Amino acid sequence: MVKELKKNDKTLYVCEECGFGYEEKEWAEKCQRWCQRHPSCNLEIIQHGAPVEE
Ligand SMILES: [Zn+2]
């Protein structure tokens, strides 16, 4: 499961493996599936990401 992070009125979906955030759940799930199998990040997935600010 990806983590949901509420940010103002938006929801970000965060990959629990690498902590990268996405505006679309689909990409966060793709990232997490990748991260569970591969030790490094997939640039093609990461370019769809959104910065997670605390
Ligand atoms: Zn990831």
GROMACS .gro file of C-alpha atoms and ligand atoms in nm:
model
   55
    1MET     CA    1   0.000   0.000   0.000
    2VAL     CA    2   0.120   0.347  -0.079
    3LYS     CA    3   0.093   0.613   0.184
    4GLU     CA    4  -0.154   0.898   0.141
    5LEU     CA    5  -0.036   1.238   0.244
    6LYS     CA    6  -0.276   1.529   0.265
    7LYS     CA    7  -0.117   1.852   0.160
    8ASN     CA    8  -0.342   2.156   0.171
    9ASP     CA    9  -0.635   2.047  -0.044
   10LYS     CA   10  -0.429   1.800  -0.244
   11THR     CA   11  -0.347   1.440  -0.175
   12LEU     CA   12  -0.004   1.306  -0.248
   13TYR     CA   13   0.067   0.938  -0.274
   14VAL     CA   14   0.398   0.836  -0.130
   15CYS     CA   15   0.602   0.529  -0.211
   16GLU     CA   16   0.684   0.368   0.123
   17GLU     CA   17   1.006   0.221  -0.008
   18CYS     CA   18   1.180   0.536  -0.126
   19GLY     CA   19   0.959   0.810   0.015
   20PHE     CA   20   0.898   0.973  -0.319
   21GLY     CA   21   0.563   1.148  -0.362
   22TYR     CA   22   0.322   1.138  -0.656
   23GLU     CA   23   0.005   1.325  -0.739
   24GLU     CA   24  -0.136   1.016  -0.901
   25LYS     CA   25  -0.179   0.698  -0.703
   26GLU     CA   26  -0.105   0.492  -1.009
   27TRP     CA   27   0.251   0.623  -1.027
   28ALA     CA   28   0.313   0.578  -0.657
   29GLU     CA   29   0.206   0.216  -0.689
   30LYS     CA   30   0.431   0.169  -0.988
   31CYS     CA   31   0.719   0.320  -0.797
   32GLN     CA   32   0.660   0.103  -0.495
   33ARG     CA   33   0.639  -0.212  -0.704
   34TRP     CA   34   0.964  -0.116  -0.872
   35CYS     CA   35   1.137  -0.026  -0.546
   36GLN     CA   36   1.044  -0.358  -0.386
   37ARG     CA   37   1.220  -0.544  -0.664
   38HIS     CA   38   1.507  -0.317  -0.756
   39PRO     CA   39   1.763  -0.147  -0.536
   40SER     CA   40   1.757   0.174  -0.737
   41CYS     CA   41   1.493   0.416  -0.855
   42ASN     CA   42   1.342   0.412  -1.200
   43LEU     CA   43   1.394   0.752  -1.361
   44GLU     CA   44   1.099   0.702  -1.592
   45ILE     CA   45   0.871   0.666  -1.291
   46ILE     CA   46   1.036   0.932  -1.080
   47GLN     CA   47   0.989   1.201  -1.341
   48HIS     CA   48   0.616   1.178  -1.272
   49GLY     CA   49   0.676   1.251  -0.907
   50ALA     CA   50   0.594   1.556  -0.701
   51PRO     CA   51   0.813   1.691  -0.424
   52VAL     CA   52   0.704   1.604  -0.072
   53GLU     CA   53   0.750   1.902   0.155
   54GLU     CA   54   0.712   1.879   0.526
   55ZN      ZN   55   0.975   0.422  -0.477
   0.00000   0.00000   0.00000
